[in-house]
mmCIF file of C-alpha atoms in Angstrom:
data_model
loop_
_atom_site.group_PDB
_atom_site.id
_atom_site.type_symbol
_atom_site.label_atom_id
_atom_site.label_comp_id
_atom_site.label_asym_id
_atom_site.label_seq_id
_atom_site.Cartn_x
_atom_site.Cartn_y
_atom_site.Cartn_z
ATOM 1 C CA MET A 1 -3.958 22.777 -8.741
ATOM 2 C CA PRO A 2 -4.475 19.649 -6.614
ATOM 3 C CA TRP A 3 -4.842 19.136 -2.878
ATOM 4 C CA GLU A 4 -1.834 17.218 -1.583
ATOM 5 C CA ILE A 5 -1.201 15.603 1.799
ATOM 6 C CA SER A 6 1.540 17.594 3.542
ATOM 7 C CA TYR A 7 1.647 15.528 6.745
ATOM 8 C CA TYR A 8 -0.585 12.738 8.053
ATOM 9 C CA GLN A 9 -0.354 10.461 11.086
ATOM 10 C CA THR A 10 -3.087 7.878 11.370
ATOM 11 C CA PRO A 11 -4.958 7.896 14.709
ATOM 12 C CA HIS A 12 -5.458 4.346 15.939
ATOM 13 C CA ASN A 13 -8.130 2.413 17.800
ATOM 14 C CA SER A 14 -7.962 2.779 21.572
ATOM 15 C CA GLN A 15 -11.487 1.556 22.346
ATOM 16 C CA ALA A 16 -10.047 -0.958 24.810
ATOM 17 C CA GLN A 17 -8.260 1.855 26.679
ATOM 18 C CA PRO A 18 -10.456 4.928 26.125
ATOM 19 C CA PHE A 19 -9.676 8.422 27.388
ATOM 20 C CA THR A 20 -12.483 10.382 29.058
ATOM 21 C CA TYR A 21 -12.232 14.088 29.856
ATOM 22 C CA ALA A 22 -14.801 16.478 31.308
ATOM 23 C CA ALA A 23 -13.243 19.113 29.038
ATOM 24 C CA LEU A 24 -10.233 19.121 26.750
ATOM 25 C CA THR A 25 -7.618 21.374 25.227
ATOM 26 C CA GLN A 26 -4.913 19.827 23.079
ATOM 27 C CA ILE A 27 -1.997 21.505 21.372
ATOM 28 C CA VAL A 28 -0.434 19.606 18.473
ATOM 29 C CA LYS A 29 2.668 20.555 16.506
ATOM 30 C CA LEU A 30 2.945 19.091 13.012
ATOM 31 C CA THR A 31 5.695 19.891 10.524
ATOM 32 C CA PRO A 32 4.656 20.340 6.868
ATOM 33 C CA PHE A 33 6.571 18.472 4.204
ATOM 34 C CA LEU A 34 4.903 20.309 1.331
ATOM 35 C CA SER A 35 4.252 24.030 0.885
ATOM 36 C CA GLY A 36 0.937 25.419 -0.315
ATOM 37 C CA GLU A 37 -1.270 28.485 -0.635
ATOM 38 C CA ALA A 38 -4.211 27.019 1.308
ATOM 39 C CA ILE A 39 -4.765 24.366 3.963
ATOM 40 C CA GLN A 40 -7.458 21.867 4.917
ATOM 41 C CA ILE A 41 -7.231 20.223 8.338
ATOM 42 C CA LEU A 42 -8.270 16.562 8.598
ATOM 43 C CA LEU A 43 -9.848 14.968 11.677
ATOM 44 C CA THR A 44 -11.177 11.496 12.447
ATOM 45 C CA ASN A 45 -13.633 9.754 14.743
ATOM 46 C CA SER A 46 -13.122 6.455 12.966
ATOM 47 C CA TYR A 47 -13.360 4.231 16.044
ATOM 48 C CA GLY A 48 -15.755 6.236 18.190
ATOM 49 C CA ASN A 49 -19.235 4.902 18.920
ATOM 50 C CA HIS A 50 -20.564 8.400 19.593
ATOM 51 C CA PRO A 51 -20.222 11.748 17.830
ATOM 52 C CA LEU A 52 -17.646 14.166 19.224
ATOM 53 C CA THR A 53 -18.360 17.869 19.675
ATOM 54 C CA PHE A 54 -15.568 20.448 19.631
ATOM 55 C CA SER A 55 -16.063 24.088 20.523
ATOM 56 C CA GLU A 56 -13.175 25.490 18.510
ATOM 57 C CA LEU A 57 -10.114 24.727 16.412
ATOM 58 C CA TRP A 58 -7.256 27.202 15.937
ATOM 59 C CA LEU A 59 -4.273 27.171 13.591
ATOM 60 C CA SER A 60 -1.062 29.113 14.211
ATOM 61 C CA ARG A 61 2.543 29.397 13.109
ATOM 62 C CA ASP A 62 3.753 29.771 16.714
ATOM 63 C CA SER A 63 3.146 27.722 19.842
ATOM 64 C CA ALA A 64 1.825 30.746 21.768
ATOM 65 C CA PHE A 65 -0.952 31.162 19.168
ATOM 66 C CA LYS A 66 -0.309 34.889 18.834
ATOM 67 C CA ASP A 67 -1.291 34.862 15.157
ATOM 68 C CA ALA A 68 -3.951 32.152 15.471
ATOM 69 C CA VAL A 69 -6.632 31.708 12.831
ATOM 70 C CA ARG A 70 -9.968 30.143 13.778
ATOM 71 C CA ILE A 71 -10.928 27.140 11.649
ATOM 72 C CA THR A 72 -14.575 26.401 10.895
ATOM 73 C CA LYS A 73 -16.743 23.610 9.549
ATOM 74 C CA ASP A 74 -19.589 24.755 7.301
ATOM 75 C CA GLN A 75 -18.754 28.275 8.504
ATOM 76 C CA GLN A 76 -19.516 27.317 12.130
ATOM 77 C CA THR A 77 -16.886 27.519 14.881
ATOM 78 C CA ALA A 78 -18.300 24.585 16.884
ATOM 79 C CA PHE A 79 -18.496 21.319 14.989
ATOM 80 C CA ILE A 80 -19.290 17.627 15.332
ATOM 81 C CA ILE A 81 -17.355 14.627 14.036
ATOM 82 C CA PRO A 82 -19.926 11.844 13.523
ATOM 83 C CA ALA A 83 -19.187 8.388 14.909
ATOM 84 C CA GLY A 84 -17.191 6.231 12.537
ATOM 85 C CA GLN A 85 -16.330 9.056 10.173
ATOM 86 C CA ALA A 86 -13.542 11.395 9.112
ATOM 87 C CA LEU A 87 -13.950 15.124 8.605
ATOM 88 C CA GLY A 88 -12.307 17.765 6.451
ATOM 89 C CA MET A 89 -12.559 21.267 7.890
ATOM 90 C CA ASP A 90 -13.336 24.303 5.745
ATOM 91 C CA PRO A 91 -10.258 25.054 3.625
ATOM 92 C CA ILE A 92 -8.719 28.485 4.178
ATOM 93 C CA ALA A 93 -6.160 30.599 2.367
ATOM 94 C CA PHE A 94 -3.097 30.198 4.586
ATOM 95 C CA LYS A 95 0.465 30.050 3.317
ATOM 96 C CA VAL A 96 2.127 26.833 4.436
ATOM 97 C CA GLU A 97 5.881 26.462 4.091
ATOM 98 C CA ALA A 98 7.639 23.114 4.174
ATOM 99 C CA ARG A 99 9.800 22.656 7.298
ATOM 100 C CA GLN A 100 8.048 25.497 9.205
ATOM 101 C CA PRO A 101 5.964 23.901 12.006
ATOM 102 C CA LEU A 102 2.248 24.508 12.378
ATOM 103 C CA TYR A 103 0.382 24.444 15.687
ATOM 104 C CA PHE A 104 -3.197 23.310 16.211
ATOM 105 C CA CYS A 105 -5.371 23.998 19.264
ATOM 106 C CA LEU A 106 -8.491 21.845 19.572
ATOM 107 C CA ARG A 107 -10.954 22.422 22.435
ATOM 108 C CA ALA A 108 -13.996 20.610 23.812
ATOM 109 C CA THR A 109 -16.165 21.922 26.646
ATOM 110 C CA THR A 110 -18.354 18.872 27.292
ATOM 111 C CA PRO A 111 -17.506 15.458 28.812
ATOM 112 C CA GLN A 112 -16.462 13.048 26.062
ATOM 113 C CA THR A 113 -14.591 9.811 25.487
ATOM 114 C CA TYR A 114 -11.811 9.744 22.901
ATOM 115 C CA VAL A 115 -10.590 6.582 21.184
ATOM 116 C CA ASP A 116 -8.877 7.845 17.995
ATOM 117 C CA VAL A 117 -5.368 8.286 19.395
ATOM 118 C CA ALA A 118 -1.977 9.179 17.912
ATOM 119 C CA SER A 119 1.339 9.401 19.757
ATOM 120 C CA THR A 120 5.007 10.281 19.544
ATOM 121 C CA TYR A 121 8.020 10.428 21.834
ATOM 122 C CA ASP A 122 10.453 12.361 19.649
ATOM 123 C CA PRO A 123 9.223 15.988 19.731
ATOM 124 C CA SER A 124 11.360 17.502 16.987
ATOM 125 C CA LEU A 125 8.878 17.388 14.091
ATOM 126 C CA VAL A 126 5.698 16.237 15.853
ATOM 127 C CA ASN A 127 4.677 17.099 19.409
ATOM 128 C CA ALA A 128 1.559 17.359 21.555
ATOM 129 C CA ALA A 129 0.269 18.371 24.971
ATOM 130 C CA LEU A 130 -3.118 17.874 26.648
ATOM 131 C CA SER A 131 -5.098 19.541 29.410
ATOM 132 C CA GLY A 132 -8.380 18.561 31.027
ATOM 133 C CA ARG A 133 -9.486 22.211 31.051
ATOM 134 C CA SER A 134 -11.098 23.964 28.118
ATOM 135 C CA THR A 135 -9.487 27.306 29.017
ATOM 136 C CA ALA A 136 -5.900 26.051 29.320
ATOM 137 C CA LEU A 137 -3.026 26.396 26.874
ATOM 138 C CA PRO A 138 -0.879 23.331 27.646
ATOM 139 C CA GLN A 139 2.849 23.660 27.073
ATOM 140 C CA LEU A 140 4.800 21.396 24.763
ATOM 141 C CA THR A 141 7.749 19.525 26.255
ATOM 142 C CA ALA A 142 11.073 18.773 24.583
ATOM 143 C CA ARG A 143 11.668 15.568 26.602
ATOM 144 C CA TRP A 144 11.947 12.625 24.230
ATOM 145 C CA GLN A 145 11.521 10.143 27.081
ATOM 146 C CA GLN A 146 7.906 11.265 27.606
ATOM 147 C CA ARG A 147 4.993 9.992 25.527
ATOM 148 C CA LYS A 148 2.918 12.697 23.840
ATOM 149 C CA SER A 149 -0.560 11.680 22.715
ATOM 150 C CA TRP A 150 -3.412 13.513 21.042
ATOM 151 C CA PHE A 151 -6.886 12.733 19.772
ATOM 152 C CA ASN A 152 -8.709 12.904 16.432
ATOM 153 C CA LEU A 153 -6.339 15.237 14.554
ATOM 154 C CA ALA A 154 -4.859 13.254 11.658
ATOM 155 C CA GLY A 155 -3.062 15.855 9.573
ATOM 156 C CA PHE A 156 -3.612 18.336 6.780
ATOM 157 C CA ARG A 157 -3.378 18.838 3.066
ATOM 158 C CA VAL A 158 -2.316 21.861 1.077
ATOM 159 C CA TRP A 159 -3.342 23.454 -2.212
ATOM 160 C CA ARG A 160 -0.331 23.605 -4.500
ATOM 161 C CA ALA A 161 0.613 23.597 -8.151
ATOM 162 C CA LYS A 162 2.682 20.424 -8.172
ATOM 163 C CA GLN A 163 1.886 16.892 -7.105
ATOM 164 C CA ALA A 164 4.344 15.083 -4.853
ATOM 165 C CA PRO A 165 4.997 11.431 -3.970
ATOM 166 C CA LEU A 166 4.387 9.976 -0.521
ATOM 167 C CA VAL A 167 6.789 8.157 1.771
ATOM 168 C CA GLU A 168 4.817 5.923 4.132
ATOM 169 C CA LEU A 169 6.394 4.809 7.405
ATOM 170 C CA ALA A 170 4.478 1.733 8.512
ATOM 171 C CA GLY A 171 4.620 -1.118 10.970
ATOM 172 C CA ASP A 172 5.163 -1.056 14.705
ATOM 173 C CA SER A 173 6.386 1.027 17.649
ATOM 174 C CA LEU A 174 9.895 1.478 16.234
ATOM 175 C CA ILE A 175 8.076 3.848 13.866
ATOM 176 C CA GLU A 176 5.214 5.098 16.048
ATOM 177 C CA THR A 177 7.525 6.271 18.844
ATOM 178 C CA GLY A 178 8.789 8.893 16.416
ATOM 179 C CA MET A 179 12.553 8.370 16.538
ATOM 180 C CA VAL A 180 12.807 6.939 13.025
ATOM 181 C CA PRO A 181 10.174 9.292 11.501
ATOM 182 C CA ALA A 182 12.005 12.299 12.942
ATOM 183 C CA ALA A 183 15.286 11.176 11.376
ATOM 184 C CA VAL A 184 13.696 10.278 8.039
ATOM 185 C CA GLY A 185 11.711 13.511 8.134
ATOM 186 C CA ARG A 186 14.776 15.671 8.690
ATOM 187 C CA HIS A 187 16.457 13.928 5.775
ATOM 188 C CA LEU A 188 13.502 14.504 3.446
ATOM 189 C CA LEU A 189 13.234 18.141 4.537
ATOM 190 C CA THR A 190 16.909 18.598 3.685
ATOM 191 C CA GLU A 191 17.425 16.519 0.556
ATOM 192 C CA PHE A 192 13.892 16.658 -0.886
ATOM 193 C CA LEU A 193 12.512 19.905 0.523
ATOM 194 C CA ASP A 194 8.954 20.542 -0.691
ATOM 195 C CA GLN A 195 9.186 17.535 -3.013
ATOM 196 C CA VAL A 196 8.012 14.562 -0.909
ATOM 197 C CA ALA A 197 5.314 14.170 1.765
ATOM 198 C CA LEU A 198 5.509 11.885 4.806
ATOM 199 C CA ILE A 199 2.751 9.789 6.358
ATOM 200 C CA ASN A 200 3.015 7.673 9.510
ATOM 201 C CA THR A 201 0.628 4.713 9.758
ATOM 202 C CA ALA A 202 2.493 2.617 12.355
ATOM 203 C CA ILE A 203 0.817 1.099 15.426
ATOM 204 C CA SER A 204 2.649 0.191 18.622
ATOM 205 C CA GLY A 205 2.358 -3.554 19.168
ATOM 206 C CA SER A 206 1.461 -4.268 15.552
ATOM 207 C CA GLN A 207 2.460 -7.657 14.186
ATOM 208 C CA LEU A 208 3.156 -8.664 10.621
ATOM 209 C CA LEU A 209 0.976 -11.779 10.721
ATOM 210 C CA ARG A 210 -1.644 -11.629 13.459
ATOM 211 C CA ASP A 211 -4.319 -9.163 14.448
ATOM 212 C CA ALA A 212 -4.476 -7.925 18.031
ATOM 213 C CA THR A 213 -6.284 -10.085 20.568
ATOM 214 C CA ALA A 214 -8.563 -8.962 23.398
ATOM 215 C CA THR A 215 -6.566 -10.940 25.977
ATOM 216 C CA THR A 216 -5.867 -7.680 27.848
ATOM 217 C CA PRO A 217 -6.952 -4.077 27.158
ATOM 218 C CA LEU A 218 -3.390 -3.160 26.160
ATOM 219 C CA LEU A 219 -3.037 -6.058 23.718
ATOM 220 C CA ALA A 220 -6.386 -5.093 22.181
ATOM 221 C CA THR A 221 -4.974 -1.693 21.144
ATOM 222 C CA PHE A 222 -2.281 -3.250 18.943
ATOM 223 C CA GLY A 223 -4.508 -3.200 15.872
ATOM 224 C CA ASP A 224 -4.845 -5.332 12.793
ATOM 225 C CA SER A 225 -1.807 -7.042 11.342
ATOM 226 C CA LEU A 226 0.300 -5.084 8.896
ATOM 227 C CA LEU A 227 -0.760 -7.508 6.165
ATOM 228 C CA HIS A 228 -4.431 -6.733 6.778
ATOM 229 C CA ARG A 229 -3.794 -2.978 6.953
ATOM 230 C CA VAL A 230 -1.844 -2.895 3.704
ATOM 231 C CA ALA A 231 -4.488 -5.004 1.950
ATOM 232 C CA HIS A 232 -7.134 -2.370 2.775
ATOM 233 C CA SER A 233 -4.995 0.767 2.709
ATOM 234 C CA PRO A 234 -6.196 3.858 0.812
ATOM 235 C CA TRP A 235 -2.610 5.089 0.481
ATOM 236 C CA ARG A 236 -0.490 4.660 -2.640
ATOM 237 C CA PRO A 237 2.974 5.808 -1.580
ATOM 238 C CA LYS A 238 6.018 5.930 -3.790
ATOM 239 C CA VAL A 239 7.747 3.839 -1.135
ATOM 240 C CA MET A 240 6.672 2.133 2.068
ATOM 241 C CA VAL A 241 9.235 1.658 4.833
ATOM 242 C CA ALA A 242 7.854 -1.146 7.002
ATOM 243 C CA SER A 243 9.341 -1.932 10.402
ATOM 244 C CA THR A 244 7.709 -5.236 11.231
ATOM 245 C CA GLY A 245 8.273 -8.772 12.464
ATOM 246 C CA GLY A 246 9.739 -7.996 15.877
ATOM 247 C CA ASN A 247 6.408 -8.086 17.681
ATOM 248 C CA ASP A 248 5.622 -11.444 16.096
ATOM 249 C CA LEU A 249 8.431 -12.755 18.344
ATOM 250 C CA LEU A 250 7.187 -10.906 21.440
ATOM 251 C CA ILE A 251 3.396 -10.603 21.545
ATOM 252 C CA PRO A 252 2.086 -14.156 20.905
ATOM 253 C CA PRO A 253 3.242 -15.644 24.258
ATOM 254 C CA LEU A 254 1.700 -12.658 26.062
ATOM 255 C CA ALA A 255 -1.590 -13.505 24.332
ATOM 256 C CA GLY A 256 -1.325 -17.234 25.023
ATOM 257 C CA GLN A 257 -0.371 -18.039 21.435
ATOM 258 C CA PRO A 258 2.605 -19.952 20.014
ATOM 259 C CA LEU A 259 5.371 -18.116 18.218
ATOM 260 C CA PRO A 260 5.108 -18.243 14.428
ATOM 261 C CA THR A 261 7.514 -20.486 12.583
ATOM 262 C CA ILE A 262 10.271 -19.137 10.378
ATOM 263 C CA LYS A 263 8.343 -20.444 7.368
ATOM 264 C CA GLU A 264 5.231 -18.520 8.425
ATOM 265 C CA LEU A 265 7.235 -15.329 8.866
ATOM 266 C CA GLN A 266 8.957 -15.768 5.508
ATOM 267 C CA THR A 267 5.592 -16.304 3.828
ATOM 268 C CA GLY A 268 4.277 -13.196 5.573
ATOM 269 C CA PHE A 269 7.088 -11.017 4.274
ATOM 270 C CA MET A 270 6.623 -12.366 0.757
ATOM 271 C CA GLU A 271 2.913 -11.532 0.978
ATOM 272 C CA LEU A 272 3.748 -8.031 2.227
ATOM 273 C CA ASP A 273 6.019 -7.542 -0.778
ATOM 274 C CA ARG A 274 3.236 -8.715 -3.095
ATOM 275 C CA LEU A 275 0.604 -6.424 -1.551
ATOM 276 C CA VAL A 276 2.855 -3.372 -1.610
ATOM 277 C CA ALA A 277 3.778 -4.016 -5.249
ATOM 278 C CA GLN A 278 0.086 -4.490 -6.051
ATOM 279 C CA ASN A 279 -0.489 -0.981 -4.658
ATOM 280 C CA GLY A 280 2.155 0.360 -7.028
ATOM 281 C CA SER A 281 4.699 1.064 -4.289
ATOM 282 C CA ALA A 282 8.297 0.133 -3.586
ATOM 283 C CA LEU A 283 9.027 -1.632 -0.291
ATOM 284 C CA LEU A 284 11.911 -1.225 2.139
ATOM 285 C CA VAL A 285 12.079 -3.464 5.213
ATOM 286 C CA PRO A 286 14.782 -2.857 7.813
ATOM 287 C CA THR A 287 16.022 -6.056 9.391
ATOM 288 C CA LEU A 288 14.723 -6.764 12.875
ATOM 289 C CA GLY A 289 17.793 -5.273 14.464
ATOM 290 C CA PRO A 290 20.103 -6.768 17.090
ATOM 291 C CA LYS A 291 19.292 -9.434 19.637
ATOM 292 C CA ARG A 292 17.753 -8.317 22.925
ATOM 293 C CA THR A 293 19.194 -9.214 26.328
ATOM 294 C CA SER A 294 17.416 -11.128 29.075
ATOM 295 C CA GLN A 295 16.231 -7.835 30.577
ATOM 296 C CA ALA A 296 13.832 -7.359 27.653
ATOM 297 C CA ALA A 297 10.148 -8.194 27.865
ATOM 298 C CA TYR A 298 10.699 -11.565 26.193
ATOM 299 C CA GLY A 299 11.254 -13.218 29.575
ATOM 300 C CA ALA A 300 11.655 -16.986 29.406
ATOM 301 C CA GLY A 301 11.199 -16.883 25.635
ATOM 302 C CA GLN A 302 14.153 -14.562 25.087
ATOM 303 C CA ALA A 303 16.557 -17.244 23.848
ATOM 304 C CA ARG A 304 14.036 -18.684 21.380
ATOM 305 C CA ALA A 305 13.060 -15.199 20.164
ATOM 306 C CA ASN A 306 16.709 -14.245 19.607
ATOM 307 C CA LEU A 307 17.311 -17.451 17.652
ATOM 308 C CA LEU A 308 14.311 -16.751 15.422
ATOM 309 C CA ARG A 309 15.380 -13.122 15.061
ATOM 310 C CA THR A 310 18.844 -14.129 13.842
ATOM 311 C CA GLU A 311 17.502 -16.761 11.457
ATOM 312 C CA LEU A 312 14.859 -14.404 10.056
ATOM 313 C CA ASN A 313 17.392 -11.614 9.563
ATOM 314 C CA GLN A 314 19.660 -13.960 7.624
ATOM 315 C CA TRP A 315 16.765 -14.830 5.332
ATOM 316 C CA LEU A 316 15.607 -11.211 4.982
ATOM 317 C CA LEU A 317 19.019 -10.203 3.685
ATOM 318 C CA THR A 318 18.438 -12.491 0.700
ATOM 319 C CA GLN A 319 15.364 -10.425 -0.233
ATOM 320 C CA PRO A 320 15.669 -7.378 -2.523
ATOM 321 C CA TYR A 321 13.549 -5.117 -0.296
ATOM 322 C CA ALA A 322 15.494 -5.697 2.936
ATOM 323 C CA VAL A 323 17.988 -3.224 4.406
ATOM 324 C CA ASP A 324 20.532 -4.328 7.011
ATOM 325 C CA VAL A 325 20.241 -2.116 10.091
ATOM 326 C CA THR A 326 21.531 -4.680 12.582
ATOM 327 C CA SER A 327 25.185 -3.667 12.366
ATOM 328 C CA SER A 328 24.246 0.009 12.819
ATOM 329 C CA LEU A 329 22.445 -0.714 16.101
ATOM 330 C CA ALA A 330 24.521 -3.525 17.646
ATOM 331 C CA ASP A 331 27.248 -3.510 20.270
ATOM 332 C CA GLU A 332 30.347 -5.716 20.044
ATOM 333 C CA ALA A 333 28.453 -8.684 21.471
ATOM 334 C CA GLY A 334 25.691 -8.368 18.877
ATOM 335 C CA TYR A 335 23.054 -6.952 21.225
ATOM 336 C CA LEU A 336 21.219 -3.623 20.995
ATOM 337 C CA ALA A 337 23.839 -0.965 21.803
ATOM 338 C CA ALA A 338 23.286 1.096 24.944
ATOM 339 C CA ASP A 339 23.377 4.444 23.131
ATOM 340 C CA CYS A 340 20.762 3.199 20.647
ATOM 341 C CA ASP A 341 18.455 1.911 23.396
ATOM 342 C CA PHE A 342 15.427 3.889 24.592
ATOM 343 C CA GLY A 343 16.081 2.419 28.027
ATOM 344 C CA ASP A 344 13.706 -0.541 27.897
ATOM 345 C CA ASN A 345 15.908 -2.808 25.746
ATOM 346 C CA LEU A 346 13.141 -2.871 23.144
ATOM 347 C CA HIS A 347 12.820 0.545 21.520
ATOM 348 C CA LEU A 348 15.236 3.101 20.098
ATOM 349 C CA SER A 349 16.666 6.336 21.449
ATOM 350 C CA PRO A 350 16.816 9.360 19.114
ATOM 351 C CA TYR A 351 20.377 8.308 18.285
ATOM 352 C CA GLY A 352 19.189 4.781 17.558
ATOM 353 C CA GLY A 353 16.441 6.138 15.331
ATOM 354 C CA GLN A 354 18.999 8.204 13.448
ATOM 355 C CA GLN A 355 21.251 5.161 13.005
ATOM 356 C CA LEU A 356 18.404 3.038 11.652
ATOM 357 C CA ALA A 357 17.229 5.803 9.321
ATOM 358 C CA GLN A 358 20.767 6.469 8.094
ATOM 359 C CA ALA A 359 20.995 2.870 6.932
ATOM 360 C CA LEU A 360 17.888 3.427 4.784
ATOM 361 C CA PHE A 361 18.845 6.677 3.089
ATOM 362 C CA ALA A 362 20.840 5.346 0.130
ATOM 363 C CA ARG A 363 18.032 2.997 -0.938
ATOM 364 C CA LEU A 364 15.306 5.516 -0.119
ATOM 365 C CA ASP A 365 16.969 8.285 -2.113
ATOM 366 C CA GLN A 366 17.482 5.977 -5.074
ATOM 367 C CA ILE A 367 13.757 5.165 -5.178
ATOM 368 C CA LEU A 368 12.675 8.789 -4.802
ATOM 369 C CA GLN A 369 15.064 9.976 -7.499
ATOM 370 C CA ASN A 370 13.848 7.314 -9.926
ATOM 371 C CA GLU A 371 10.793 9.143 -11.269
#
């Protein structure tokens, strides 16, 4: 019987915008995609320059932690995650059922700085709450407009009889915000219950072509380019869904760089296709979506960005891995529809995430059914 990832969301590098707490309690809700008879919880301190000490970690099937089980490392309740490393906790016999959420409570009693950070907005399958007190039990919120972040907890794997393929959701904030993963996740938990696992490796601000710059602390958190991440990825999913390219039309001017040319973007997508195929995976790339209005963050470059967006989308639709999502998200004038808009004219609402995901399902299902 193998260990299989049931859910995983990669924490990303926030060294440029670190979080320091005198004490910490975090509650994280993660929804399993695979069932199993035992569980191993996975934590990271990949980007930290110092070891992190936690006083306790609890696992429960309810958010009030009435049936909580204490998790240990080397049979000790307090544990340390060394700098630059990942950690697997002691496995325990604990029945995990796909679609039934699990709740994790991680506490620290000493002042520490946290830089391995994961986030979501959509709370339906993944959620989190933080407190700066080690004795608190922070409450989860159902508001999708509010960012929920947590530190160092990456996911878990389960002990089960049957192996299962992975679906990787990769790219930028259209994925990391959680609207698309929630919609894709609900679909997988309905149509492929206990058959497919989901991992989320997206980074807000990520570009297809260029790594983040240190121009500002925020820009520095946007991570390596998707091309660089895929080239060094340990994951071998059955299919990667990659939302990418939009930030290549937004971020460069903010960092004092020129926009990439259409040729450079086309070459980047062809290289992404090559790298994903080299990893033995299928690739699905949603088109960049509708044009954005002048209220978006593009500012004076909005017209040029929209022109490039339209031209790139036309080219993408000639590629076998591309999926047209533009018509699903656009209003009559061809701009991002109000009911699909998060409210910032850049990101998606839960409805927008559902619309984008719905456009993927036929192709996604075909790949998953082709064993």
